[in-house]
mmCIF file of C-alpha atoms and ligand atoms in Angstrom:
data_model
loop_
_atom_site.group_PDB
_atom_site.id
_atom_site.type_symbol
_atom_site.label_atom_id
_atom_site.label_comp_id
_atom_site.label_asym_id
_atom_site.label_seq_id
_atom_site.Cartn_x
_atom_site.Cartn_y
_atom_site.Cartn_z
ATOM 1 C CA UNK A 189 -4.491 -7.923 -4.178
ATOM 2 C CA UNK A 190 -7.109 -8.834 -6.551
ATOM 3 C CA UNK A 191 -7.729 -7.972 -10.206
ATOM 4 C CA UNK A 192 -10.439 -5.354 -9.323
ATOM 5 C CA UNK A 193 -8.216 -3.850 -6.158
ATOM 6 C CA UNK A 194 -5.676 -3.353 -9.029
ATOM 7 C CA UNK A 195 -7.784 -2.121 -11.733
ATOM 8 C CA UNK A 196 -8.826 0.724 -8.423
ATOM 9 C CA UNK A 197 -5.238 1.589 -8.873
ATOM 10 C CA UNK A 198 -4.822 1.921 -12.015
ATOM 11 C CA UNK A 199 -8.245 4.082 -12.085
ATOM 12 C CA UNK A 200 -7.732 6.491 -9.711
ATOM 13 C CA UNK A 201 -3.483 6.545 -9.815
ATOM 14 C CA UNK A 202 -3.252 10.433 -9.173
ATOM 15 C CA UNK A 203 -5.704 9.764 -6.507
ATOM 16 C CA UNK A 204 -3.447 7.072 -4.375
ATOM 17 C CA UNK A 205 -0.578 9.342 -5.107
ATOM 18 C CA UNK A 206 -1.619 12.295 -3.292
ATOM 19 C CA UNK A 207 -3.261 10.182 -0.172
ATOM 20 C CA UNK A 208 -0.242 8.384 0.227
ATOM 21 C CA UNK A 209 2.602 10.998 -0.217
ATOM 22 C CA UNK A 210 3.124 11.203 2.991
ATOM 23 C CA UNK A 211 3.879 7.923 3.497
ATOM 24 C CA UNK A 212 5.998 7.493 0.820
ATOM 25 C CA UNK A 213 8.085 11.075 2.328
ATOM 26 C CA UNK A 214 8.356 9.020 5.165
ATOM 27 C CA UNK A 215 9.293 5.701 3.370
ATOM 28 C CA UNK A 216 11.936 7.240 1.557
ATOM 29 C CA UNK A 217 13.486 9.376 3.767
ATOM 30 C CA UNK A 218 14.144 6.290 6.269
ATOM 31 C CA UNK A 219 15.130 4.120 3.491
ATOM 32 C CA UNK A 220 17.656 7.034 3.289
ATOM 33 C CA UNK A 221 19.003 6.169 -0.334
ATOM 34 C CA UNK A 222 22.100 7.384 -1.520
ATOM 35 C CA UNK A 223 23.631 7.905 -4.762
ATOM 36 C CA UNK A 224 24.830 4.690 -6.451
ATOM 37 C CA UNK A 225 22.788 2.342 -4.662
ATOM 38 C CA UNK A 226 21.246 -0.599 -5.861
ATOM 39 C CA UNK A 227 17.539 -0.419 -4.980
ATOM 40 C CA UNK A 228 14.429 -3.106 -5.240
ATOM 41 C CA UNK A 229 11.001 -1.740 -5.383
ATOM 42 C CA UNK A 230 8.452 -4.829 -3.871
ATOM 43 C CA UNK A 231 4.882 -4.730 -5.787
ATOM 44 C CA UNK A 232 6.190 -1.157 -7.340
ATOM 45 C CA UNK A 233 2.648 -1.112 -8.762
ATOM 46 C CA UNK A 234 3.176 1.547 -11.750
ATOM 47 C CA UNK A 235 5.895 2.991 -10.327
ATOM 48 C CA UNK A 236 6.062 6.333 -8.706
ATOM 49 C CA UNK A 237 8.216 4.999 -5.610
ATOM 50 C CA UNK A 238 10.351 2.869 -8.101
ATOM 51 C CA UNK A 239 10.840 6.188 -9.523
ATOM 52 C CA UNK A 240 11.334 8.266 -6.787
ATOM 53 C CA UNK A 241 13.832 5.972 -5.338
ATOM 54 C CA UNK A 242 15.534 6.396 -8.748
ATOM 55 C CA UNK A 243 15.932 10.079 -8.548
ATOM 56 C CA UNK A 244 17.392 9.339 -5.437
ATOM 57 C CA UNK A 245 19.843 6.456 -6.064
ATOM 58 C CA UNK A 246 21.032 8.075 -9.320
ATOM 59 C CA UNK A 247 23.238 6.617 -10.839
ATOM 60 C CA UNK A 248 22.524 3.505 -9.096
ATOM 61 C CA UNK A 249 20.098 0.832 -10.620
ATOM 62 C CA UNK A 250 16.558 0.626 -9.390
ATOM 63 C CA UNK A 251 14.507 -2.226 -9.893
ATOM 64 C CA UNK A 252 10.643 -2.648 -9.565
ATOM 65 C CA UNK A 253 9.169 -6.243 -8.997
ATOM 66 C CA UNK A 254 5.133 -6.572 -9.583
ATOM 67 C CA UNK A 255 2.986 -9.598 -10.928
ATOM 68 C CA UNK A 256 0.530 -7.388 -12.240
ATOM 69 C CA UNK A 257 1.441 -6.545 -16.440
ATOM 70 C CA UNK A 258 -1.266 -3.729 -16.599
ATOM 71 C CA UNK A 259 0.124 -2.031 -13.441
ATOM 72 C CA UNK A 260 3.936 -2.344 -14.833
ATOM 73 C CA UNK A 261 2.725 -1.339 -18.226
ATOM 74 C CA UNK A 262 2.097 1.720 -17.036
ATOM 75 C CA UNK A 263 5.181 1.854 -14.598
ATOM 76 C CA UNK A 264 7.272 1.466 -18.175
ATOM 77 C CA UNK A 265 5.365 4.163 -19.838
ATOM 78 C CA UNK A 266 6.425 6.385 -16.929
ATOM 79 C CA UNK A 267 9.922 5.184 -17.016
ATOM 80 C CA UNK A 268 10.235 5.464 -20.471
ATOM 81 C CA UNK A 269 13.958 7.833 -20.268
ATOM 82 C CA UNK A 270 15.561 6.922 -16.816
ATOM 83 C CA UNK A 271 17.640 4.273 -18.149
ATOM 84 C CA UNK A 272 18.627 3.326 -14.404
ATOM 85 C CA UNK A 273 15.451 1.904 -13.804
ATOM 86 C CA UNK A 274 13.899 -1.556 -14.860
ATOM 87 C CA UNK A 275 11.138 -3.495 -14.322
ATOM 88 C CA UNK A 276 10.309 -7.227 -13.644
ATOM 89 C CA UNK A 277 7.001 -8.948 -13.941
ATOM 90 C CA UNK A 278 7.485 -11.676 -11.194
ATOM 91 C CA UNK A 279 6.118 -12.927 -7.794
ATOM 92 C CA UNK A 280 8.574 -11.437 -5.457
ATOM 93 C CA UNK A 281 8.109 -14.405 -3.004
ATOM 94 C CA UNK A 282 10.133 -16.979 -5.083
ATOM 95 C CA UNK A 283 11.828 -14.560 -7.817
ATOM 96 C CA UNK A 284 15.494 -15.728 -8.529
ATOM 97 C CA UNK A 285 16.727 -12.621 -7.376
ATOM 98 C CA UNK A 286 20.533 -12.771 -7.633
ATOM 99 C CA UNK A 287 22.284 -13.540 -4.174
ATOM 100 C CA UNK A 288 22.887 -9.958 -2.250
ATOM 101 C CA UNK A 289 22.470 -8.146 -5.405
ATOM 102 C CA UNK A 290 20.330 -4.456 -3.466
ATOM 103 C CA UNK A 291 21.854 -1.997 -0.633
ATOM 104 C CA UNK A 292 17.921 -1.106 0.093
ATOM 105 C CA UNK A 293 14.545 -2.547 -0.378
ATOM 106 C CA UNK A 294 11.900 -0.693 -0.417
ATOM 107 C CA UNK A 295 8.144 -1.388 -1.034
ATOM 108 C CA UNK A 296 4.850 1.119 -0.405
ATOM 109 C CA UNK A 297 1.978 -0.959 -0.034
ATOM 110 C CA UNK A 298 3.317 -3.761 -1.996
ATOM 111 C CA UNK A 299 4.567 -6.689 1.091
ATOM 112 C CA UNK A 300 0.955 -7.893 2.215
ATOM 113 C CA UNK A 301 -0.172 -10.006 -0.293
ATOM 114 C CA UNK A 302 2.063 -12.798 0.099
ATOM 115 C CA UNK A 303 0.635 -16.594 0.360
ATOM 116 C CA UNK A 304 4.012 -17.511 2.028
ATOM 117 C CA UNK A 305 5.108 -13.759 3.738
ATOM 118 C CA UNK A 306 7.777 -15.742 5.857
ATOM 119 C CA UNK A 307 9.506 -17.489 2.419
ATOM 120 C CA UNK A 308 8.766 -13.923 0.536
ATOM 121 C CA UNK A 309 11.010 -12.011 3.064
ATOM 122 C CA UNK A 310 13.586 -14.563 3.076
ATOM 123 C CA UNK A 311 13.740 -14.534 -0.311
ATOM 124 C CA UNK A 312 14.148 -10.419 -0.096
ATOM 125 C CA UNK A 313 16.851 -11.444 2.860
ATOM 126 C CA UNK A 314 18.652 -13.235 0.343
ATOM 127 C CA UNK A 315 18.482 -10.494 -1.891
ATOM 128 C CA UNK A 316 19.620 -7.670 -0.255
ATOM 129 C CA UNK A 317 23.840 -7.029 0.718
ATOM 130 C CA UNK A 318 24.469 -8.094 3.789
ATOM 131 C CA UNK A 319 24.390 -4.424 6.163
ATOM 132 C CA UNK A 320 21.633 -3.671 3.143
ATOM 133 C CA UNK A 321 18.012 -2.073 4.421
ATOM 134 C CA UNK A 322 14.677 -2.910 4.140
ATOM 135 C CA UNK A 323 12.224 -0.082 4.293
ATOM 136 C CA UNK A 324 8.341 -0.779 3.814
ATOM 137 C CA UNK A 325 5.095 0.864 4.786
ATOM 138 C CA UNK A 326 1.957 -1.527 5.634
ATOM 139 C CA UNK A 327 -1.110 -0.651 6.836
ATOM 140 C CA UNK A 328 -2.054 -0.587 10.662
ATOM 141 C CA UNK A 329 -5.465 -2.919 12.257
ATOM 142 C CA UNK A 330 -8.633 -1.617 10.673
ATOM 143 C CA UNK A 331 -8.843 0.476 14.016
ATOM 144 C CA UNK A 332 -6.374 2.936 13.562
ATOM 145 C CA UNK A 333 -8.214 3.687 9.905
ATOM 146 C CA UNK A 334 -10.853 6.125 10.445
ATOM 147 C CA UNK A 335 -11.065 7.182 6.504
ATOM 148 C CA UNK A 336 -12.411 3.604 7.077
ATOM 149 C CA UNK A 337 -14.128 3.089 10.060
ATOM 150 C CA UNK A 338 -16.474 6.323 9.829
ATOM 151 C CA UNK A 339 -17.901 5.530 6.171
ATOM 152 C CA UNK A 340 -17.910 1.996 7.146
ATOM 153 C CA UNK A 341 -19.594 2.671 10.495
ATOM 154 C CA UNK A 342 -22.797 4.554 8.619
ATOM 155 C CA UNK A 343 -22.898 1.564 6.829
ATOM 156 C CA UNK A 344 -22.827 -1.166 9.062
ATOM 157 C CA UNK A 345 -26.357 -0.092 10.344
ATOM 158 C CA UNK A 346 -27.703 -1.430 6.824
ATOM 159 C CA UNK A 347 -25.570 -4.387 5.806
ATOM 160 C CA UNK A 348 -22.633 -7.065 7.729
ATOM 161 C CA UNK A 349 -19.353 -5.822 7.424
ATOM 162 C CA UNK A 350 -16.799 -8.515 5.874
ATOM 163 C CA UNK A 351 -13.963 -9.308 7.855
ATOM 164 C CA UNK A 352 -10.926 -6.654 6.928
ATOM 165 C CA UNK A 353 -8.352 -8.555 8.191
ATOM 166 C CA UNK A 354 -8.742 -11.955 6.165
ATOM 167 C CA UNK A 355 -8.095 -13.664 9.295
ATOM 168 C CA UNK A 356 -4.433 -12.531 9.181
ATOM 169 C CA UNK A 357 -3.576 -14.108 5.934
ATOM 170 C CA UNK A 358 -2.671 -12.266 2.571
ATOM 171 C CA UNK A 359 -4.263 -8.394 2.334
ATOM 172 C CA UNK A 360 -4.494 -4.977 3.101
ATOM 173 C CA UNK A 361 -4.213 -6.027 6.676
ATOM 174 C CA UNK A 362 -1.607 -8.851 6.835
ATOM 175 C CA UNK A 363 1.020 -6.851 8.470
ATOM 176 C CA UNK A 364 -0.964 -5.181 11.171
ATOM 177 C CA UNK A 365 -0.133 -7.086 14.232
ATOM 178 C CA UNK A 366 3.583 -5.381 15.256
ATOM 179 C CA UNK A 367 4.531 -8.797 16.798
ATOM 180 C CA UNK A 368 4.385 -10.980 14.152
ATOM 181 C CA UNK A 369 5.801 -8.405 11.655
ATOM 182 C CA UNK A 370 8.828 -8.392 14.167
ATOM 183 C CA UNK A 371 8.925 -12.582 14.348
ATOM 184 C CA UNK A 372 8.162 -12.848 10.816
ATOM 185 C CA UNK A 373 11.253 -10.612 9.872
ATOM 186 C CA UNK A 374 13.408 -11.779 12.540
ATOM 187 C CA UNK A 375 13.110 -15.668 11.628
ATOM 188 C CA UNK A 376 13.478 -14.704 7.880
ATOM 189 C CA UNK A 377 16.691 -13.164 9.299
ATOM 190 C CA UNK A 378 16.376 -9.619 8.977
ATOM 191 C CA UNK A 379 17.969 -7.989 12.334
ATOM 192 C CA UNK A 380 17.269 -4.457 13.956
ATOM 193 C CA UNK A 381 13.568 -4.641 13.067
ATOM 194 C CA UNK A 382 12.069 -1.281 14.128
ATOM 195 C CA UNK A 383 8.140 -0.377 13.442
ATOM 196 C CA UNK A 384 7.354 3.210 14.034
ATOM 197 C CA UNK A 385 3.336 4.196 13.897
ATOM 198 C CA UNK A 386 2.783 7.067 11.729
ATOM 199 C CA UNK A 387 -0.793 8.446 11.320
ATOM 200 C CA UNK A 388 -1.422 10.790 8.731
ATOM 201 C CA UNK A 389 -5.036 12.958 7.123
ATOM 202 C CA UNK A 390 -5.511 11.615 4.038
ATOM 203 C CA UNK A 391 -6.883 13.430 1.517
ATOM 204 C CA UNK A 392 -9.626 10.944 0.536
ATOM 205 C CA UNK A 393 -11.744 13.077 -2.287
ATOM 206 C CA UNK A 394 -13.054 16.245 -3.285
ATOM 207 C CA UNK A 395 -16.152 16.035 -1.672
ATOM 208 C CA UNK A 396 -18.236 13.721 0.270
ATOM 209 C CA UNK A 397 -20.085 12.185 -2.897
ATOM 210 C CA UNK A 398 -16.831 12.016 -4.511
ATOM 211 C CA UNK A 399 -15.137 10.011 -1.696
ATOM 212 C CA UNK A 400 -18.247 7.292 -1.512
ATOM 213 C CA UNK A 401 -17.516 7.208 -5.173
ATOM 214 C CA UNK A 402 -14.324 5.884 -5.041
ATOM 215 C CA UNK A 403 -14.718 3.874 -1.891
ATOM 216 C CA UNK A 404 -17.324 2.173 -3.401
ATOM 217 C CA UNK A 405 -16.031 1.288 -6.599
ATOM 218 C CA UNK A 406 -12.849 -0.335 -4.924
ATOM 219 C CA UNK A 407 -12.320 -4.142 -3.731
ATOM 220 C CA UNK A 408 -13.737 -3.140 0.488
ATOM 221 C CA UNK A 409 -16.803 -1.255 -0.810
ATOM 222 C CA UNK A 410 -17.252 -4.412 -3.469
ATOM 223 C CA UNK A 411 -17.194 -6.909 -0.534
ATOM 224 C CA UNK A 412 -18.997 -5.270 1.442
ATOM 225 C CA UNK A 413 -21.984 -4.215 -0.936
ATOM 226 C CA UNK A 414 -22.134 -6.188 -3.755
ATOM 227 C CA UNK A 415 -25.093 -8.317 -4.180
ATOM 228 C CA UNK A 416 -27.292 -5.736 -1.510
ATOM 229 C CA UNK A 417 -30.369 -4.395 -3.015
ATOM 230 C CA UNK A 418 -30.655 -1.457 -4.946
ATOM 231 C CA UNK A 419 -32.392 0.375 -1.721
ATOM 232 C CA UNK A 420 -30.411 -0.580 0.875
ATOM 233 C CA UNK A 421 -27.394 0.053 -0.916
ATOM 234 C CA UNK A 422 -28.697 4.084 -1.953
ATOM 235 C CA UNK A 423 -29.569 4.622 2.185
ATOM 236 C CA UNK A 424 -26.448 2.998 3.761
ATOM 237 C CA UNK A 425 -24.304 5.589 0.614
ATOM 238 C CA UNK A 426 -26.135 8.477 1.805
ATOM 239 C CA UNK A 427 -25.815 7.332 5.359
ATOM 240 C CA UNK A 428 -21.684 7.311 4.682
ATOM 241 C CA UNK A 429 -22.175 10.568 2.508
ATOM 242 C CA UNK A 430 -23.730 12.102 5.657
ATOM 243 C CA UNK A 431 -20.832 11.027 7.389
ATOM 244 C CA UNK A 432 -18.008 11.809 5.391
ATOM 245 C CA UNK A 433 -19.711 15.586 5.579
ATOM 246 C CA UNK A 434 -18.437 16.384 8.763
ATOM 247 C CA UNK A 435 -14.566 15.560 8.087
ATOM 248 C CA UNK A 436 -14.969 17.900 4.665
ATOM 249 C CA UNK A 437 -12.275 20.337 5.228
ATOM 250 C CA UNK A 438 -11.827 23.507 2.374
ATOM 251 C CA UNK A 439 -9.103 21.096 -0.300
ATOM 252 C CA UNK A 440 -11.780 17.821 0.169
ATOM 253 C CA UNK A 441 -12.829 15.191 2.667
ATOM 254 C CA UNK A 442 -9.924 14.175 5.378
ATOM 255 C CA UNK A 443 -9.351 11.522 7.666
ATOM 256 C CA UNK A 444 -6.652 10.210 9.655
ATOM 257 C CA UNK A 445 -5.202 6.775 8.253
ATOM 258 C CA UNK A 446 -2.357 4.881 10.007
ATOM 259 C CA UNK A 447 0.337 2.686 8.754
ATOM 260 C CA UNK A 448 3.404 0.959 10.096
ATOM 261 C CA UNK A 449 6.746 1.945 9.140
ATOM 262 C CA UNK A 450 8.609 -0.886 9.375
ATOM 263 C CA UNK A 451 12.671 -0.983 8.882
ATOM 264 C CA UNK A 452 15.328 -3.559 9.225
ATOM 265 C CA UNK A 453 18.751 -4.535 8.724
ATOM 266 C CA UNK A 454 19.740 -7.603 6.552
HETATM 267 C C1 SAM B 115 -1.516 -1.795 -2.986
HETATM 268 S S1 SAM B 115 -0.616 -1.961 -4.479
HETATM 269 C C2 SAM B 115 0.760 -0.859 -4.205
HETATM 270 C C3 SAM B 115 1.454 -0.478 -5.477
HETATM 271 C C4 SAM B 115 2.628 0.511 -5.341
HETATM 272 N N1 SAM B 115 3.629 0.045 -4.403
HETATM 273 C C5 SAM B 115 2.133 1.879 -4.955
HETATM 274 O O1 SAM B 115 2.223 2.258 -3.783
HETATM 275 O O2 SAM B 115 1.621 2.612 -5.841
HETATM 276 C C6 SAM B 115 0.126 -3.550 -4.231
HETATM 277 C C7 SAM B 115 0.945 -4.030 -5.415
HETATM 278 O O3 SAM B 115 1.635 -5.237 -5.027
HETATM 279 C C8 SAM B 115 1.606 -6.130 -6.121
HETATM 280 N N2 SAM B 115 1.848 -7.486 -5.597
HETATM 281 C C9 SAM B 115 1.033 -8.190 -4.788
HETATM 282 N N3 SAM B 115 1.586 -9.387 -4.491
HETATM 283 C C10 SAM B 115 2.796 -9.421 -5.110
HETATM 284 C C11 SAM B 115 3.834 -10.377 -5.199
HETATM 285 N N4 SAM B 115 3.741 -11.553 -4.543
HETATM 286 N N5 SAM B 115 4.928 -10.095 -5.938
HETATM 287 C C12 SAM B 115 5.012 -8.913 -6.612
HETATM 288 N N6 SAM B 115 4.059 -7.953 -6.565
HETATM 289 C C13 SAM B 115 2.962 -8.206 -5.823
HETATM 290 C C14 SAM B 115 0.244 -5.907 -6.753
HETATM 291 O O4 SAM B 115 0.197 -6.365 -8.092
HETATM 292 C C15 SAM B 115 0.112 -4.390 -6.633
HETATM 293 O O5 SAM B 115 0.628 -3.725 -7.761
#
């Protein structure tokens, strides 16, 4: 994730919250916590899983691991009080995580961005009890992603769209092909891997203005139209506007968004 991607975050945190409560309900409830467990948070971002895996795993410790200080600045501020929760400003790939040291990890978002993703979930392996879980949500192909392919479509007839997927390596889409997620885990010796689709509305903004807005101002609409002129860039917005007005529902603009939920055993 880049600096601007986590700047987004930071920017419009109440915003990411409410589109992706549903996934963390689902994330949590098949991490399935329990009281005294040890939990790891993976790119915990500022912190409201870390935090709701806390209220969960009370008294147990709860850890969140993030390389980004303004994001876990932030994740602090909210923590400030729940003394069983901490915070570590680390790459989660090659942390020194002590041996077997979590019953559960659990990450929302926070697993694609990984140079090396097969050393990154040994490393996790190695730090989870053996029998402990791993619980993560990643995003499905750019397919299954309408709150991105219908702005993006009305755009695409002014300007090239960049290439989502990175060519498989580190990003939004890294863990979108089931089949490697399921060798990837398996050879960094996680057992029982299980990916379950779950598609979900996501409330993407008040309006239709308001959603191109925030699309635009994040690290897809950068790529995709920075450095376009100043008219092509004002008809291929009200193109997506145009769009985006026929998915506006009475709360805002919806559309369906699709992620993998992706458990395992260590
Ligand atoms: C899309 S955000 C998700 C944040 C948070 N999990 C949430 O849902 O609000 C991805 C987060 O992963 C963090 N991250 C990316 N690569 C990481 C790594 N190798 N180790 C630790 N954190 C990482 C980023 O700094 C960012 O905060």
């Amino acid at each position: 994730m880049d600096q601007r991607g986590a700047e987004h975050w930071v920017v419009h945190r109440d915003r990411y919250d409410r589109m992706y409560e549903p996934f963390q309900d689902a994330l949590l409830a098949a991490a399935d916590i329990r009281s005294g467990e040890s939990v790891l948070d993976v790119g915990c971002g500022y912190g409201t899983t870390t935090l709701a895996a806390a209220a969960l795993a009370r008294p147990g410790p709860v850890t969140g691991i993030d390389l980004s200080p303004t994001m876990l600045a932030l994740a602090r501020a909210g923590a400030a009080g729940t003394s069983t929760v901490s915070f570590v400003e680390d790459d989660a790939q090659t942390h020194d995580f002590p041996p077997s040291s979590f019953d559960v990890v659990v990450s929302r978002f926070g697993v694609m961005f990984f140079a090396d993703p097969l050393a990154a979930f040994a490393t996790l392996r190695r730090a989870t009890r053996p029998g402990g879980r791993l619980a993560f949500v990643a995003w499905r192909s750019p397919a299954d992603q309408p709150w991105l392919c219908v702005p993006g479509a009305a755009v695409a007839r002014y300007v090239e769209l960049p290439d989502l997927t990175n060519g498989g390596g580190p990003g939004m889409f890294a863990l979108a092909d089931a089949d490697r997620v399921r060798a990837l885990l398996g050879a960094a010796g996680w057992t029982g891997v299980e990916l379950a689709p779950v598609t979900t509305p996501l409330l993407l903004g008040r309006s239709p203005e308001d959603t191109v807005d925030f699309l635009r101002s994040g690290s897809l609409g950068s790529r995709t139209l920075d450095g376009t002129d100043a008219d092509t860039e004002a008809r291929a917005l009200a193109e997506a506007r145009a769009a985006l007005a026929r998915y506006t529902r009475p709360d805002g603009v919806r559309l369906d968004a699709g992620v993998w939920l992706v458990q395992a055993r260590a």
